Amino acid sequence: MKLFNEDLQKQLGEVFENMNKEITLAVFTQEGDCYTCEETKSYMSEIEALSNKINLKLYDINKDADIAKQYNVEMVPSTVFLNAAGAYEGVKFYGIPAGHEINSFVAAVMEVSGTGEDLPEALMKRVQAIEKPVNIKVFVTLGCPHCSGAVEKAHKLALLSPQVEGIMVEAETFGDLSEKFNVSSVPKIVINDQYELIGNQPIEAFLKEIEKTQK
């Protein structure tokens, strides 16, 4: 059974026609016990079929441990975005980006393919000043209408800075991680496992917390 109906396939296909360059979706799953692994593979296969600029590579986190390590993949299912040159630019999804997260997923496809715009100059200067590694986890639920906006900002920062990694974390799939960071409402943004924001915050709020990590 298809996850995307004909109308949605048509809409997505039209959006993907505006992609500038090819991208690759590197999807990591595992055999055996893995919540939403099979659904994630089906989801990504259907996405790949909608554009000749989208390539899909399937990996097993255990059998392909070296590749998983290369992209800092620690959990499954995970989807890592690679640009036209096959390089990882810090855009990742932990869990299936279904429900409202289709919005952040489509935004990531377009941005990694080269359709993104720069931020205003003052904000770009702050992004360019990031010199130490930054990890941004955005905890979401698939029924949350405001979460995708926060995910999109984390991914935007990752694409603009080689130091930043932006990850969507589906809170219900990764309950232990959600518990570790006391996720009681979403979106919850955790920066370097230390600084936290709640809600779909503006880029300025992300940068304010990121700058604390640079001291």
Short mmCIF file of C-alpha atoms in Angstrom, two decimals:
data_model
loop_
_atom_site.label_atom_id
_atom_site.label_comp_id
_atom_site.label_asym_id
_atom_site.label_seq_id
_atom_site.Cartn_x
_atom_site.Cartn_y
_atom_site.Cartn_z
CA MET A 1 0.00 0.00 0.00
CA LYS A 2 1.34 3.41 -1.01
CA LEU A 3 2.00 5.97 1.71
CA PHE A 4 1.39 8.87 -0.69
CA ASN A 5 -1.88 9.10 -2.61
CA GLU A 6 -1.96 10.23 -6.25
CA ASP A 7 -2.73 13.86 -5.42
CA LEU A 8 0.20 14.12 -3.02
CA GLN A 9 2.51 12.33 -5.46
CA LYS A 10 1.55 14.88 -8.12
CA GLN A 11 2.07 17.84 -5.76
CA LEU A 12 5.45 16.60 -4.58
CA GLY A 13 6.55 15.79 -8.13
CA GLU A 14 5.78 19.36 -9.16
CA VAL A 15 7.73 20.78 -6.23
CA PHE A 16 10.72 18.54 -6.96
CA GLU A 17 10.81 19.78 -10.57
CA ASN A 18 12.37 22.95 -9.12
CA MET A 19 15.36 21.11 -7.62
CA ASN A 20 18.68 22.53 -8.87
CA LYS A 21 20.95 19.54 -8.37
CA GLU A 22 20.78 15.87 -7.49
CA ILE A 23 20.72 14.72 -3.88
CA THR A 24 21.11 11.34 -2.22
CA LEU A 25 19.07 10.06 0.72
CA ALA A 26 21.21 7.66 2.76
CA VAL A 27 18.77 5.67 4.87
CA PHE A 28 19.99 3.60 7.80
CA THR A 29 17.87 0.82 9.29
CA GLN A 30 18.55 -2.52 10.92
CA GLU A 31 17.20 -6.04 10.83
CA GLY A 32 14.90 -7.13 13.61
CA ASP A 33 13.47 -4.83 16.23
CA CYS A 34 13.24 -1.34 14.72
CA TYR A 35 10.20 0.88 15.10
CA THR A 36 9.22 2.46 11.73
CA CYS A 37 12.29 1.12 9.86
CA GLU A 38 10.21 -0.60 7.19
CA GLU A 39 7.86 2.38 6.88
CA THR A 40 10.84 4.71 6.50
CA LYS A 41 12.29 2.60 3.69
CA SER A 42 8.92 2.57 1.91
CA TYR A 43 8.53 6.31 2.42
CA MET A 44 11.94 7.07 0.93
CA SER A 45 11.41 4.65 -1.98
CA GLU A 46 8.21 6.47 -2.89
CA ILE A 47 10.01 9.83 -2.63
CA GLU A 48 12.85 8.61 -4.88
CA ALA A 49 10.32 7.60 -7.55
CA LEU A 50 9.01 11.17 -7.79
CA SER A 51 12.19 12.74 -9.19
CA ASN A 52 15.21 11.62 -11.21
CA LYS A 53 17.25 14.04 -9.10
CA ILE A 54 16.61 12.06 -5.90
CA ASN A 55 18.78 8.99 -5.29
CA LEU A 56 18.26 6.47 -2.51
CA LYS A 57 20.90 4.39 -0.76
CA LEU A 58 19.90 1.85 1.88
CA TYR A 59 22.29 0.86 4.65
CA ASP A 60 22.22 -1.38 7.71
CA ILE A 61 23.62 0.42 10.77
CA ASN A 62 25.36 -2.78 11.91
CA LYS A 63 26.58 -4.19 8.59
CA ASP A 64 27.57 -0.73 7.33
CA ALA A 65 28.96 0.53 10.63
CA ASP A 66 31.84 2.41 8.97
CA ILE A 67 29.46 4.42 6.79
CA ALA A 68 27.15 5.08 9.75
CA LYS A 69 30.13 6.38 11.72
CA GLN A 70 31.13 8.64 8.83
CA TYR A 71 27.75 10.41 9.06
CA ASN A 72 27.47 10.27 12.88
CA VAL A 73 24.46 7.95 12.66
CA GLU A 74 23.72 6.51 16.09
CA MET A 75 20.06 5.46 15.84
CA VAL A 76 17.64 3.92 13.36
CA PRO A 77 15.75 4.70 11.30
CA SER A 78 17.89 7.62 10.14
CA THR A 79 17.94 9.55 6.89
CA VAL A 80 21.09 11.46 6.00
CA PHE A 81 21.03 14.00 3.18
CA LEU A 82 24.01 14.10 0.81
CA ASN A 83 24.50 16.87 -1.73
CA ALA A 84 25.27 16.51 -5.45
CA ALA A 85 28.93 15.87 -4.63
CA GLY A 86 27.96 13.11 -2.19
CA ALA A 87 28.96 15.22 0.82
CA TYR A 88 27.13 15.32 4.14
CA GLU A 89 26.28 18.89 5.13
CA GLY A 90 24.70 18.22 8.51
CA VAL A 91 21.05 17.58 7.52
CA LYS A 92 19.61 14.49 9.16
CA PHE A 93 16.30 12.97 10.26
CA TYR A 94 16.00 10.46 13.13
CA GLY A 95 12.66 8.74 12.60
CA ILE A 96 10.19 8.88 9.73
CA PRO A 97 9.47 12.46 8.57
CA ALA A 98 5.77 11.78 8.03
CA GLY A 99 2.72 13.76 9.17
CA HIS A 100 3.51 17.46 9.48
CA GLU A 101 7.22 16.70 9.11
CA ILE A 102 6.72 16.17 5.38
CA ASN A 103 7.09 19.96 5.29
CA SER A 104 10.57 19.97 6.82
CA PHE A 105 11.52 16.98 4.69
CA VAL A 106 10.50 18.65 1.42
CA ALA A 107 12.26 21.84 2.53
CA ALA A 108 15.43 19.82 3.15
CA VAL A 109 15.21 18.20 -0.29
CA MET A 110 14.96 21.60 -1.93
CA GLU A 111 17.64 23.30 0.17
CA VAL A 112 20.21 20.50 -0.17
CA SER A 113 19.56 20.53 -3.92
CA GLY A 114 20.67 24.16 -3.97
CA THR A 115 17.47 26.19 -3.96
CA GLY A 116 18.02 27.83 -0.57
CA GLU A 117 18.56 31.52 0.09
CA ASP A 118 21.07 33.18 2.38
CA LEU A 119 19.98 34.90 5.57
CA PRO A 120 20.14 38.69 5.99
CA GLU A 121 23.74 39.92 6.17
CA ALA A 122 23.76 40.56 9.92
CA LEU A 123 22.64 36.99 10.64
CA MET A 124 25.02 35.53 8.05
CA LYS A 125 27.93 37.21 9.87
CA ARG A 126 26.87 35.49 13.09
CA VAL A 127 26.61 32.13 11.30
CA GLN A 128 30.05 32.60 9.73
CA ALA A 129 31.50 33.29 13.18
CA ILE A 130 30.66 29.74 14.35
CA GLU A 131 34.04 28.03 14.75
CA LYS A 132 33.32 25.16 17.15
CA PRO A 133 31.08 22.14 16.44
CA VAL A 134 27.37 22.61 17.10
CA ASN A 135 24.80 19.82 17.31
CA ILE A 136 21.13 20.84 17.14
CA LYS A 137 18.47 18.27 17.97
CA VAL A 138 14.87 19.27 17.32
CA PHE A 139 12.43 16.94 19.06
CA VAL A 140 9.10 16.68 17.24
CA THR A 141 5.94 14.62 17.04
CA LEU A 142 4.35 13.91 13.68
CA GLY A 143 1.09 15.56 14.74
CA CYS A 144 2.77 18.85 15.72
CA PRO A 145 2.01 21.64 13.19
CA HIS A 146 4.71 24.00 14.52
CA CYS A 147 7.60 21.54 14.71
CA SER A 148 8.58 21.50 11.05
CA GLY A 149 9.45 25.19 11.17
CA ALA A 150 11.98 24.59 13.94
CA VAL A 151 13.47 21.64 12.05
CA GLU A 152 13.81 23.75 8.90
CA LYS A 153 15.77 26.40 10.81
CA ALA A 154 18.15 23.82 12.30
CA HIS A 155 18.76 22.39 8.84
CA LYS A 156 19.21 25.86 7.36
CA LEU A 157 21.95 26.62 9.89
CA ALA A 158 23.60 23.28 9.12
CA LEU A 159 23.70 24.09 5.41
CA LEU A 160 25.11 27.55 6.06
CA SER A 161 27.85 26.46 8.47
CA PRO A 162 30.22 23.47 8.17
CA GLN A 163 30.32 23.37 11.99
CA VAL A 164 26.59 22.79 12.48
CA GLU A 165 24.63 19.53 12.39
CA GLY A 166 20.82 19.78 12.46
CA ILE A 167 18.75 16.71 13.36
CA MET A 168 15.02 16.11 13.53
CA VAL A 169 14.30 13.61 16.32
CA GLU A 170 10.86 11.97 16.30
CA ALA A 171 10.18 11.99 20.05
CA GLU A 172 7.91 8.94 20.23
CA THR A 173 10.24 6.73 18.20
CA PHE A 174 13.19 7.64 20.42
CA GLY A 175 11.54 7.65 23.82
CA ASP A 176 14.77 7.10 25.78
CA LEU A 177 16.40 10.13 24.20
CA SER A 178 13.26 12.20 24.77
CA GLU A 179 13.31 11.16 28.42
CA LYS A 180 16.99 12.04 28.74
CA PHE A 181 16.25 15.59 27.61
CA ASN A 182 12.93 15.88 29.48
CA VAL A 183 10.89 16.43 26.35
CA SER A 184 7.37 17.25 27.58
CA SER A 185 6.34 19.65 24.80
CA VAL A 186 7.43 19.98 21.19
CA PRO A 187 9.23 21.32 19.34
CA LYS A 188 12.05 21.15 21.86
CA ILE A 189 15.41 22.33 20.58
CA VAL A 190 18.56 21.04 22.30
CA ILE A 191 21.91 22.56 21.36
CA ASN A 192 25.11 20.65 22.20
CA ASP A 193 23.08 18.60 24.71
CA GLN A 194 23.21 21.62 27.00
CA TYR A 195 21.18 24.64 25.87
CA GLU A 196 17.44 24.38 25.29
CA LEU A 197 14.65 26.24 23.52
CA ILE A 198 10.94 25.45 23.39
CA GLY A 199 8.73 26.24 20.41
CA ASN A 200 9.27 27.29 16.82
CA GLN A 201 11.84 29.94 17.64
CA PRO A 202 13.31 32.46 15.18
CA ILE A 203 16.83 31.95 13.80
CA GLU A 204 18.04 34.72 16.13
CA ALA A 205 17.08 32.62 19.16
CA PHE A 206 19.00 29.63 17.76
CA LEU A 207 22.05 31.81 17.21
CA LYS A 208 21.87 33.29 20.71
CA GLU A 209 22.12 29.79 22.23
CA ILE A 210 24.72 28.65 19.70
CA GLU A 211 26.93 31.62 20.60
CA LYS A 212 27.03 30.36 24.20
CA THR A 213 28.76 27.22 22.89
CA GLN A 214 31.47 29.23 21.17
CA LYS A 215 32.99 30.85 24.25
#
